[in-house]
PDB file of C-alpha atoms in Angstrom:
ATOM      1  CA  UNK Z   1      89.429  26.192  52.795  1.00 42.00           C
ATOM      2  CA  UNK Z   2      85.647  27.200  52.666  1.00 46.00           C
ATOM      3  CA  UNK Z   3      84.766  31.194  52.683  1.00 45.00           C
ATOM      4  CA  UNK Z   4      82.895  29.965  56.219  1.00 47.00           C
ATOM      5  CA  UNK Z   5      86.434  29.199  57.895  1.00 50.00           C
ATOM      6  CA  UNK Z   6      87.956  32.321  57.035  1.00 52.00           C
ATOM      7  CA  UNK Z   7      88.919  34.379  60.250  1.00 57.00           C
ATOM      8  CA  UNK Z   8      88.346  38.025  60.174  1.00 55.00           C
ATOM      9  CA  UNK Z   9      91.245  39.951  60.077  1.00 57.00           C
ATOM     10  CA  UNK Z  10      92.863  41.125  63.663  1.00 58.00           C
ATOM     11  CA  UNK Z  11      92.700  45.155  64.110  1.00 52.00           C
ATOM     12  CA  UNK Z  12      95.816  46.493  63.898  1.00 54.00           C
ATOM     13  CA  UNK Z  13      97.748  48.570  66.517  1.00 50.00           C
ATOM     14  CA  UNK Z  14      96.856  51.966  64.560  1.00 51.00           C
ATOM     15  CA  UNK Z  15      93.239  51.198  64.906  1.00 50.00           C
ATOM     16  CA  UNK Z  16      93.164  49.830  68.590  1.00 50.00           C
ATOM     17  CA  UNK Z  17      95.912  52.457  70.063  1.00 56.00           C
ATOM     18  CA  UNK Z  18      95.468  55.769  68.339  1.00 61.00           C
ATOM     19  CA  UNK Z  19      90.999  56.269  68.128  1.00 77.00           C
ATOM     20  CA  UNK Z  20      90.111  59.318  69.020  1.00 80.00           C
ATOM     21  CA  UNK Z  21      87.895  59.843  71.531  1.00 88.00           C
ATOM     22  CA  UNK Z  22      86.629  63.184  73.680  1.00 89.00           C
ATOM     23  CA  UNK Z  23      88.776  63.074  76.685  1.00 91.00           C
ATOM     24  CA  UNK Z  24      91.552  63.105  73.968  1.00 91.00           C
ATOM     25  CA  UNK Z  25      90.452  66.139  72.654  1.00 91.00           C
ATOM     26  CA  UNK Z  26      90.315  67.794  75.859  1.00 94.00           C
ATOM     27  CA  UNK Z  27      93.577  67.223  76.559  1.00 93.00           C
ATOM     28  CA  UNK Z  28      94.696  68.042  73.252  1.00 91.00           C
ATOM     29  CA  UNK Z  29      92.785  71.470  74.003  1.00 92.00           C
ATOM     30  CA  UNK Z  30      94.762  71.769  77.061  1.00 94.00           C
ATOM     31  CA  UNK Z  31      97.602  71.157  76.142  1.00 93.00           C
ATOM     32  CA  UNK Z  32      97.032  74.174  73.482  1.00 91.00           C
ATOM     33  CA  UNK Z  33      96.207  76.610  75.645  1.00 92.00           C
ATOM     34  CA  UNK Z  34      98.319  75.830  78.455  1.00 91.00           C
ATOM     35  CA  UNK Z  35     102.022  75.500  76.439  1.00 89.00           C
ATOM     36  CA  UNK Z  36     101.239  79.486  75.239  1.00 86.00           C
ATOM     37  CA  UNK Z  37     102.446  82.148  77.486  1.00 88.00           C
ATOM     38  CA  UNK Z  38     100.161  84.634  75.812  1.00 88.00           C
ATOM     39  CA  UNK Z  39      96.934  82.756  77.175  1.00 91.00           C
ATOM     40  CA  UNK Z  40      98.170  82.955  80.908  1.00 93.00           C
ATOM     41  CA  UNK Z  41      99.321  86.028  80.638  1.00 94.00           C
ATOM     42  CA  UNK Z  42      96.090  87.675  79.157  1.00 94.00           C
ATOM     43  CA  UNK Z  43      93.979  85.584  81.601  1.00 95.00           C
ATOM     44  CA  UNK Z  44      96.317  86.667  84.120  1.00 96.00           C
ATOM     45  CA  UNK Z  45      96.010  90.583  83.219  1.00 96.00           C
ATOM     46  CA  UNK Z  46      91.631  90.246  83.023  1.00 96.00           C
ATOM     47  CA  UNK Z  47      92.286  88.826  86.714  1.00 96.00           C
ATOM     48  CA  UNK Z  48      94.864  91.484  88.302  1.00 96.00           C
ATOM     49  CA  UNK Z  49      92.752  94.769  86.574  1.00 95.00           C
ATOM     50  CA  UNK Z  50      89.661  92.953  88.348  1.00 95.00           C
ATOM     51  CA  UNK Z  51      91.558  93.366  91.568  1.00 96.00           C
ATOM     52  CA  UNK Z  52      93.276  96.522  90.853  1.00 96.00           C
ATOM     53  CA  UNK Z  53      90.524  98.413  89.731  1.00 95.00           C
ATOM     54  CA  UNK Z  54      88.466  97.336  93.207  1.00 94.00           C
ATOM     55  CA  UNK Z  55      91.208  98.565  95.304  1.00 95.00           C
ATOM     56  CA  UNK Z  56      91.589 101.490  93.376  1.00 94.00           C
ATOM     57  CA  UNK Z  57      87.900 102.172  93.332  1.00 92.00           C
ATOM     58  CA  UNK Z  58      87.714 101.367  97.227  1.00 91.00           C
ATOM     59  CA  UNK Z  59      90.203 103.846  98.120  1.00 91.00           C
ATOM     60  CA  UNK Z  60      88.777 106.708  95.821  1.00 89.00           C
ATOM     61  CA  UNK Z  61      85.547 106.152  97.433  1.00 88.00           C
ATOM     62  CA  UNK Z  62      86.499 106.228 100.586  1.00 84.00           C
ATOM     63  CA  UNK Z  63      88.675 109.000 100.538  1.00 83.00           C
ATOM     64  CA  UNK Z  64      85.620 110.923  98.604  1.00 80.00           C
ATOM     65  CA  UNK Z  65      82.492 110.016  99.397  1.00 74.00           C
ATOM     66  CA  UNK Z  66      80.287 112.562  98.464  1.00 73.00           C
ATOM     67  CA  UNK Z  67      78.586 113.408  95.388  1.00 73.00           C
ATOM     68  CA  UNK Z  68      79.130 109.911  94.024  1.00 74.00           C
ATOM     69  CA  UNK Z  69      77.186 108.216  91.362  1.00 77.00           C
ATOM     70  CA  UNK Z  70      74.978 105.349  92.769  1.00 76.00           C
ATOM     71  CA  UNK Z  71      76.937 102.678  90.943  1.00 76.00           C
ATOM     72  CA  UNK Z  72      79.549 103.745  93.064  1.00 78.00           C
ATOM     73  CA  UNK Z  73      77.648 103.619  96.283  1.00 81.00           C
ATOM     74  CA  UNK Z  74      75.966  99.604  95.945  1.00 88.00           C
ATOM     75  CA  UNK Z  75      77.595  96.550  96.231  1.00 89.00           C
ATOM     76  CA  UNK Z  76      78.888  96.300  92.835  1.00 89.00           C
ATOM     77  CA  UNK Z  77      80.805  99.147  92.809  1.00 91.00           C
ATOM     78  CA  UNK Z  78      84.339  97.907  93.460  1.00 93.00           C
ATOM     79  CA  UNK Z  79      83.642  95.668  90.486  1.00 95.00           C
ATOM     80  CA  UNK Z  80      83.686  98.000  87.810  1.00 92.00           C
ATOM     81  CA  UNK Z  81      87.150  96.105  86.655  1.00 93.00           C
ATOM     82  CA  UNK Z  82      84.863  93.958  85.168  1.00 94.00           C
ATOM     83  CA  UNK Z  83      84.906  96.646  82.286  1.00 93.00           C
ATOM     84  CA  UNK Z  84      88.525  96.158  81.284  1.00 94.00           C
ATOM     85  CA  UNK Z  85      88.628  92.553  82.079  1.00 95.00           C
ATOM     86  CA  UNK Z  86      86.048  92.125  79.564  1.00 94.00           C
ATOM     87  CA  UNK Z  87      87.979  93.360  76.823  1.00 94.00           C
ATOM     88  CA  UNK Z  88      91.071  91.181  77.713  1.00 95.00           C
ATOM     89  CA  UNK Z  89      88.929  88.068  78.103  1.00 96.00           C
ATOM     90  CA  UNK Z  90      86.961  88.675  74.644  1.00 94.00           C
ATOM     91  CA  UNK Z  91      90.351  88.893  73.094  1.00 94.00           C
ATOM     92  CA  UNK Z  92      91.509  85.391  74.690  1.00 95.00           C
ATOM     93  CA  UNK Z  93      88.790  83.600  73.485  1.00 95.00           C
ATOM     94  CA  UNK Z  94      88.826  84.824  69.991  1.00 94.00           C
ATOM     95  CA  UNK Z  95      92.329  84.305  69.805  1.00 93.00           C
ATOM     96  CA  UNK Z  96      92.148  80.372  71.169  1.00 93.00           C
ATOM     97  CA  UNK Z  97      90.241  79.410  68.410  1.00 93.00           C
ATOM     98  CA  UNK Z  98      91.443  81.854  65.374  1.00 91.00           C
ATOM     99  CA  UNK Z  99      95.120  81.577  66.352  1.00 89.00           C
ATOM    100  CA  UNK Z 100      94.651  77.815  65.147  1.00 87.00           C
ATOM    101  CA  UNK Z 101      93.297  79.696  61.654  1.00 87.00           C
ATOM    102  CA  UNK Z 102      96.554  82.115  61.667  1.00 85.00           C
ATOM    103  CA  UNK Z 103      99.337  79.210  62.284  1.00 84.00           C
ATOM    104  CA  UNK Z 104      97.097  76.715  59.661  1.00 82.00           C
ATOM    105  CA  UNK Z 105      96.553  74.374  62.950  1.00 83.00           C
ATOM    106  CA  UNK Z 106      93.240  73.663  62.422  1.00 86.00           C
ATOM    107  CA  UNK Z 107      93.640  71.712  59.358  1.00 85.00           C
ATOM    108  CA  UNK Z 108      95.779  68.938  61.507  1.00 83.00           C
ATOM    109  CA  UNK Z 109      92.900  69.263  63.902  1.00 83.00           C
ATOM    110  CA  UNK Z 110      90.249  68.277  61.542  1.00 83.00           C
ATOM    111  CA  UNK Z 111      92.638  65.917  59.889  1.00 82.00           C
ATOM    112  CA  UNK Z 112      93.098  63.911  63.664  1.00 81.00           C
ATOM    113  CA  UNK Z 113      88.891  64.347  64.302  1.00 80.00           C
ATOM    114  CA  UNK Z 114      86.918  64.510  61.010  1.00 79.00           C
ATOM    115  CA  UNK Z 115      83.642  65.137  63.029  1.00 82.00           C
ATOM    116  CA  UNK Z 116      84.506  68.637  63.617  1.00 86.00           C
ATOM    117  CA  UNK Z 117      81.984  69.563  66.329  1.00 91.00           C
ATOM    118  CA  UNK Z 118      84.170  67.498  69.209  1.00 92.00           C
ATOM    119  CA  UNK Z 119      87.151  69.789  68.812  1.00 92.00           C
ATOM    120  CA  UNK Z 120      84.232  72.560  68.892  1.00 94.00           C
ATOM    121  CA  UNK Z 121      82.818  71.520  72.074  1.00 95.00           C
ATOM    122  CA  UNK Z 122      86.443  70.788  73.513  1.00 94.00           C
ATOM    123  CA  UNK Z 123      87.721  74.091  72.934  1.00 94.00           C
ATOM    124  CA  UNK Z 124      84.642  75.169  74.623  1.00 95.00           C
ATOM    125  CA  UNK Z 125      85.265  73.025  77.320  1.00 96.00           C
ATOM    126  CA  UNK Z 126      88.717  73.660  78.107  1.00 96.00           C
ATOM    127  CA  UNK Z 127      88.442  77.764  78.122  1.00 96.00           C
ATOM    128  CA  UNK Z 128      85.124  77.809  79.838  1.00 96.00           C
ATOM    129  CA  UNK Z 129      86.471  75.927  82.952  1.00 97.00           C
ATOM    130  CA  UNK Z 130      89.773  77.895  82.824  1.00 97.00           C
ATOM    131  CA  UNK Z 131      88.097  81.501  82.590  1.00 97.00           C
ATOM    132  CA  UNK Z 132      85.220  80.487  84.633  1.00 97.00           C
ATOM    133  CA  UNK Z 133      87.616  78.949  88.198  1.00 97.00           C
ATOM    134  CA  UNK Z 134      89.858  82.374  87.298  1.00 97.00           C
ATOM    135  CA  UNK Z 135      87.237  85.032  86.750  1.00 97.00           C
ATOM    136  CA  UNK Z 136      85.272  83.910  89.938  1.00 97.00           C
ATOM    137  CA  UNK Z 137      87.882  83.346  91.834  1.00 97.00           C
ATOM    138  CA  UNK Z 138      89.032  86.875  90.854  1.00 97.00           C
ATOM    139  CA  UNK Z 139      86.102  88.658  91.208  1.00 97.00           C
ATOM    140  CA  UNK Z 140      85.785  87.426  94.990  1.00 97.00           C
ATOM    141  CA  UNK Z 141      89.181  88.491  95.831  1.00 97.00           C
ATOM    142  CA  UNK Z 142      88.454  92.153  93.846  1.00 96.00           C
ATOM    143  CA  UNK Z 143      85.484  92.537  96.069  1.00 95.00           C
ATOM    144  CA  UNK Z 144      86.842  91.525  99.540  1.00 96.00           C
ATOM    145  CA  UNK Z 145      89.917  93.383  99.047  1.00 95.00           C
ATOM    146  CA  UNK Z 146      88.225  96.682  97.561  1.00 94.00           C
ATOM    147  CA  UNK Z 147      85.872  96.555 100.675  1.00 93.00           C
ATOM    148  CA  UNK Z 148      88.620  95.984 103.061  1.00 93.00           C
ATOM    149  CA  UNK Z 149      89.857  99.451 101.445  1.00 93.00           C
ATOM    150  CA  UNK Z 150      86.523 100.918 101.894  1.00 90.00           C
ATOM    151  CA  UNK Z 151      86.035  99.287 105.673  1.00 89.00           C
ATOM    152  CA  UNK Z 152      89.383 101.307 106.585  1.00 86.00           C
ATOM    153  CA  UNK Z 153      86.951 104.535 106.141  1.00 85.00           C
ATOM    154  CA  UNK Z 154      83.941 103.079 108.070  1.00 82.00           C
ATOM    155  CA  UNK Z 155      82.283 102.204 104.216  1.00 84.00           C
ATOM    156  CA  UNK Z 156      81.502  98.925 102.599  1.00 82.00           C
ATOM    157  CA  UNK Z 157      79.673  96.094 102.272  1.00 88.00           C
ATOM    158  CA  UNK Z 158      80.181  92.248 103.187  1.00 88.00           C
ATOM    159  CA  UNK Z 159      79.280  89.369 101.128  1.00 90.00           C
ATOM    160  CA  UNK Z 160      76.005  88.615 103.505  1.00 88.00           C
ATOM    161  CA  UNK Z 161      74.693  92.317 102.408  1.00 88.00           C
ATOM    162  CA  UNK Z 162      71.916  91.815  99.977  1.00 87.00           C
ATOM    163  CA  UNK Z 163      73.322  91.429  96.413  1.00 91.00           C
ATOM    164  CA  UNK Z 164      76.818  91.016  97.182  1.00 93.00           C
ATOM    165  CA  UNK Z 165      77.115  87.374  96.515  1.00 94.00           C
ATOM    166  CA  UNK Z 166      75.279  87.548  93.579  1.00 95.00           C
ATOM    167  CA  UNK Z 167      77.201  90.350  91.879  1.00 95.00           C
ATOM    168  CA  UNK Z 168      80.664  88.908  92.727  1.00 96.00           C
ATOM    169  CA  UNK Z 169      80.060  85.468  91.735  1.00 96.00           C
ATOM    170  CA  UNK Z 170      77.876  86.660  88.701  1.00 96.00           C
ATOM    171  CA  UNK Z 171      80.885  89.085  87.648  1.00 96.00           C
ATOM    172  CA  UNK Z 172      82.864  85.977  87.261  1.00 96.00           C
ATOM    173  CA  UNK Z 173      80.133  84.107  85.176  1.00 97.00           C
ATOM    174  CA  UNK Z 174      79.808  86.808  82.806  1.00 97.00           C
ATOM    175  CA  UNK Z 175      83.201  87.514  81.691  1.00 97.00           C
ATOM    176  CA  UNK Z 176      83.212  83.407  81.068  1.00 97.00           C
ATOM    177  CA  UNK Z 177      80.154  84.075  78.343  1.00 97.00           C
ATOM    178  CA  UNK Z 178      82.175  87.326  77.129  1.00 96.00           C
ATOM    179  CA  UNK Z 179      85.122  84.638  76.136  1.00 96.00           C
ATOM    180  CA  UNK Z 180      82.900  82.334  74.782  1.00 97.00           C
ATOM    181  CA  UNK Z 181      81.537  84.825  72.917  1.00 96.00           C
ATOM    182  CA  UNK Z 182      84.688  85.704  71.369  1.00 95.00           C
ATOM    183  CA  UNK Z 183      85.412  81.737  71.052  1.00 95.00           C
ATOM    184  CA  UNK Z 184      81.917  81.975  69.021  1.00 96.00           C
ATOM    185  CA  UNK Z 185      83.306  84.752  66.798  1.00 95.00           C
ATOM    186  CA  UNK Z 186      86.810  83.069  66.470  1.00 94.00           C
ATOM    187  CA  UNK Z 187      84.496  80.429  64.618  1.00 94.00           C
ATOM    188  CA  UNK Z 188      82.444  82.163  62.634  1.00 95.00           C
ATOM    189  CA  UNK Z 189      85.473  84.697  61.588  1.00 93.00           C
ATOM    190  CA  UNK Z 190      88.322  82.629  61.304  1.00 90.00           C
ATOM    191  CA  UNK Z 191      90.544  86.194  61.610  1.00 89.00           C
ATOM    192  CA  UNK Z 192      91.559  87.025  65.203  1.00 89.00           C
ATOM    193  CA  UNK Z 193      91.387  90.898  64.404  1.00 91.00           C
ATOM    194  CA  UNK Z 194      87.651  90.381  62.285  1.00 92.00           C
ATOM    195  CA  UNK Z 195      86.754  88.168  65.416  1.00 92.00           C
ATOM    196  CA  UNK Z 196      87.474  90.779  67.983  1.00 91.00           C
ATOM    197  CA  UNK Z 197      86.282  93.512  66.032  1.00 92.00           C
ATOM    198  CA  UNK Z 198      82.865  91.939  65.448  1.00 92.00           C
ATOM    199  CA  UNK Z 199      82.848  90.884  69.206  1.00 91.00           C
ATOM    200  CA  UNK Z 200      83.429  94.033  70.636  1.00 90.00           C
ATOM    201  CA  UNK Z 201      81.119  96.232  68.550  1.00 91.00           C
ATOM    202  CA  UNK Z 202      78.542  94.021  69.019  1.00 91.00           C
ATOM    203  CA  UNK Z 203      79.142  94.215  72.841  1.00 91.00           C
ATOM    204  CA  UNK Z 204      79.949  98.366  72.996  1.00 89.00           C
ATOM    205  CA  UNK Z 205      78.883  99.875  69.979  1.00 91.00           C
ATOM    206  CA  UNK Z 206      75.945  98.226  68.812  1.00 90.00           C
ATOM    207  CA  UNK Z 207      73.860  98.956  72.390  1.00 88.00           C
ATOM    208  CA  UNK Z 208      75.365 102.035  72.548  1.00 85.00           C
ATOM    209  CA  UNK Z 209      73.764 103.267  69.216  1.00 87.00           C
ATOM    210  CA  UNK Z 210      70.243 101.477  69.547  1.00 84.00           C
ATOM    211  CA  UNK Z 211      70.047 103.048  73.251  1.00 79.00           C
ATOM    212  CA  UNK Z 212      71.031 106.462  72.730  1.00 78.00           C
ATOM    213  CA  UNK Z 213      70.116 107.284  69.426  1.00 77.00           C
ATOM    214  CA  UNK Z 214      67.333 105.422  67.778  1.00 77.00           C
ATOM    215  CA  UNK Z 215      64.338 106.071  70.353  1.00 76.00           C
ATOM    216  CA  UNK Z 216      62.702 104.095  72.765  1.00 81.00           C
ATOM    217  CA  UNK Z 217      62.025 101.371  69.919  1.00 82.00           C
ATOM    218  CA  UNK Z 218      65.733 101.296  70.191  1.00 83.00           C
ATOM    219  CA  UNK Z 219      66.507 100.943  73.579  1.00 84.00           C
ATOM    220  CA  UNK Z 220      63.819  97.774  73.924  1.00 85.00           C
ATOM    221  CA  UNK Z 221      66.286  96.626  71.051  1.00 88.00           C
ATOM    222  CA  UNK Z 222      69.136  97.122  73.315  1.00 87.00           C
ATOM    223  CA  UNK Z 223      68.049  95.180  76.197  1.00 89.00           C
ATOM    224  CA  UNK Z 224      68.278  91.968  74.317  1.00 93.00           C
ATOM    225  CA  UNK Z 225      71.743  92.607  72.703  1.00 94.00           C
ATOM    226  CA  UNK Z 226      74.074  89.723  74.636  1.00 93.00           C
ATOM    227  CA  UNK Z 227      75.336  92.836  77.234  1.00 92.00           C
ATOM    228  CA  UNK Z 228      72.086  92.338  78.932  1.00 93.00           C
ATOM    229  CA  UNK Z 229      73.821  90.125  81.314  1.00 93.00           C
ATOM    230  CA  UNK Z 230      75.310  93.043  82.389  1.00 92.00           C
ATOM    231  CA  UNK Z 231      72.555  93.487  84.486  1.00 92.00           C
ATOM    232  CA  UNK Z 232      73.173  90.724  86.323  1.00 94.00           C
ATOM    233  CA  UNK Z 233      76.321  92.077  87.880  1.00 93.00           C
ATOM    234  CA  UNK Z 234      75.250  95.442  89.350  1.00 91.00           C
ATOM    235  CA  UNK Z 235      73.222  95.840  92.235  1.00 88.00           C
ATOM    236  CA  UNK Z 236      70.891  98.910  91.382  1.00 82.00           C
ATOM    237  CA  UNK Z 237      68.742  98.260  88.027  1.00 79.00           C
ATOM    238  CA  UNK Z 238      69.117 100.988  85.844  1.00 77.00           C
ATOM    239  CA  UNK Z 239      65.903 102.066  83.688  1.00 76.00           C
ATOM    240  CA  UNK Z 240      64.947 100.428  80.674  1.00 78.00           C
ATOM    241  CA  UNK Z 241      67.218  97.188  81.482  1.00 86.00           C
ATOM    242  CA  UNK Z 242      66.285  93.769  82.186  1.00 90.00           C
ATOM    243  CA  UNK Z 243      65.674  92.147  85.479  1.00 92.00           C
ATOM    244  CA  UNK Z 244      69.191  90.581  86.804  1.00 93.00           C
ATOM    245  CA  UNK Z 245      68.309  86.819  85.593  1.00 95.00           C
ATOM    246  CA  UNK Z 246      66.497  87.908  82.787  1.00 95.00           C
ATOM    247  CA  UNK Z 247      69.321  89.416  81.664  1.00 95.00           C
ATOM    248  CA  UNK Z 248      71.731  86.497  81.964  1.00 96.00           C
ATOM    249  CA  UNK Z 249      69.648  84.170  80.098  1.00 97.00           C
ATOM    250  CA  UNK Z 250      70.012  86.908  77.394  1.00 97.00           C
ATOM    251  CA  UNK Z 251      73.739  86.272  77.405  1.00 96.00           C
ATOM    252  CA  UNK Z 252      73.339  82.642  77.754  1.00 97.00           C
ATOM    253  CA  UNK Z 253      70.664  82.610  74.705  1.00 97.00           C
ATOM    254  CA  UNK Z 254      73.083  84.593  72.609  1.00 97.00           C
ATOM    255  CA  UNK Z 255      76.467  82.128  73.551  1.00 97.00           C
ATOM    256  CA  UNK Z 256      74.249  79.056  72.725  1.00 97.00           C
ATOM    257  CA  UNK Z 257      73.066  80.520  69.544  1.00 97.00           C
ATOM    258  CA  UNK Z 258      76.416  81.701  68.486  1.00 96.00           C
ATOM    259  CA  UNK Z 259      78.124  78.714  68.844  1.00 96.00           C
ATOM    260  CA  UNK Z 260      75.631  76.323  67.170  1.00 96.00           C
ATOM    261  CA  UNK Z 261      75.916  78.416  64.365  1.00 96.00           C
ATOM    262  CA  UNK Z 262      79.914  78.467  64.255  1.00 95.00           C
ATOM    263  CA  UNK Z 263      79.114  74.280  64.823  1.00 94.00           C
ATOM    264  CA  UNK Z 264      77.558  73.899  61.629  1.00 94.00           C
ATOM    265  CA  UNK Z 265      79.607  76.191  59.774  1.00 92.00           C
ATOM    266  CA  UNK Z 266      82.359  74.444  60.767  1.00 90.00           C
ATOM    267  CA  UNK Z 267      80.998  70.921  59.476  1.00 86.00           C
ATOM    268  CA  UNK Z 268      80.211  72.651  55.888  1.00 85.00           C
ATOM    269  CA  UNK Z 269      83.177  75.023  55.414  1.00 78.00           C
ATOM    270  CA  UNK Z 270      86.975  73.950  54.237  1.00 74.00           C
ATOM    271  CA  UNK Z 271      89.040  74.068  57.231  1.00 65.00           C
TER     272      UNK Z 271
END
């Protein structure tokens, strides 16, 4: 037989039924997060101290409404869960990504998709739609229900009042880039407690010390720290801080960032 006849060899069942491909790794992702109690329960707690906090809010404004700050007087004010929620939702995405570090999941992982960056942008995937439908979701029902509290004392706003919409859907959006922020950091950590350490000092401590005690060259510092999205969820616009969507592209400029540098330090690092 000449080398011209020769057939090429048929692909085998482990190359035909087991290549990996995107939507796999989404589901793999999903499958992650949604077989651990301790993801629904955290996203579950960022959602109810969204709500609680508005009713809570609502009712002690209502019940004293003078001499109140103006954050407690706009729109945004029975959204001030948001503070709490943030914490819980940093947390949850650190801990998606570093929690594969802890158990030594990630090696299997990168074993199943040697590219790396697809499990990367998967994870990212998968928690940025879940936090995203729950936070927004969340945020409208902590605003309706903290004004229905407020409406019981002849206060409040409605979500046609200039603002409102903005601020409640916004609230939602950026508690999503808080998580991905802490996904970024779960990267570029690899240590849940590192991760959420890093995360939350750069989010609390670091603005707090360039705005209060380095000058005014320190407070322009502070408005481009990734909590100028902040900004974008209250409905007064405190001095020195950047316009509303100004300060959301911040946020979004900082999660980008972030998370292309965790990308390529995941495709040169061991897992």
């Amino acid at each position: 037989m000449s080398a011209g006849t020769v057939a090429p060899p048929e692909p085998t069942a482990t190359e035909t039924d087991y290549r990996v491909t995107f939507a796999g790794l989404v589901r793999s992702e999903w499958i992650k997060f949604r077989s651990l109690r301790s993801s629904w329960y955290t996203l579950a707690a960022a959602a109810a101290a969204m709500v609680v906090f508005g009713v809570l809010i609502g009712y002690q404004t209502g019940r004293h409404p003078a001499n109140l700050d103006v954050e407690d007087t706009v729109a945004s004010a029975t959204l001030q869960g948001y503070a709490l929620a943030q914490l819980l939702i940093a947390v949850l995405g650190a801990l998606f990504v570093s929690g594969e570090y802890g158990t030594g999941m990630i090696r299997s992982s990168m074993v199943a998709a040697p590219r790396r960056t697809p499990v990367l942008l998967a994870k990212l995937l998968v928690f940025g739609t879940i936090a995203l439908v729950t936070l927004v979701v969340a945020s409208f029902v902590a605003f309706l229900a903290g004004e229905a509290v407020l409406s019981h004392y002849g206060l409040g706003f409605s979500l046609g009042d200039p603002t409102a919409l903005r601020v409640t859907a916004g609230t939602g959006i950026y508690l999503t880039l808080v998580g991905l922020l802490g996904s970024a950091f779960g990267w570029l950590v690899r240590h849940t407690a590192g991760a959420i350490s890093a995360l939350l000092g750069l989010l609390l401590v670091v603005p707090g010390v360039f705005g209060n005690l380095l000058g005014n060259w320190g407070k322009d510092i502070a408005r481009f720290l990734p909590s100028a999205g902040e900004s974008f969820i209250h409905s007064y616009t405190a001095p020195r801080t950047l316009a509303p969507w100004t300060g959301l592209a911040v946020t979004v400029v900082w999660v980008i960032a972030l998370t292309a540098i965790a990308a390529v330090q995941l495709r040169r690092r061991d897992a």
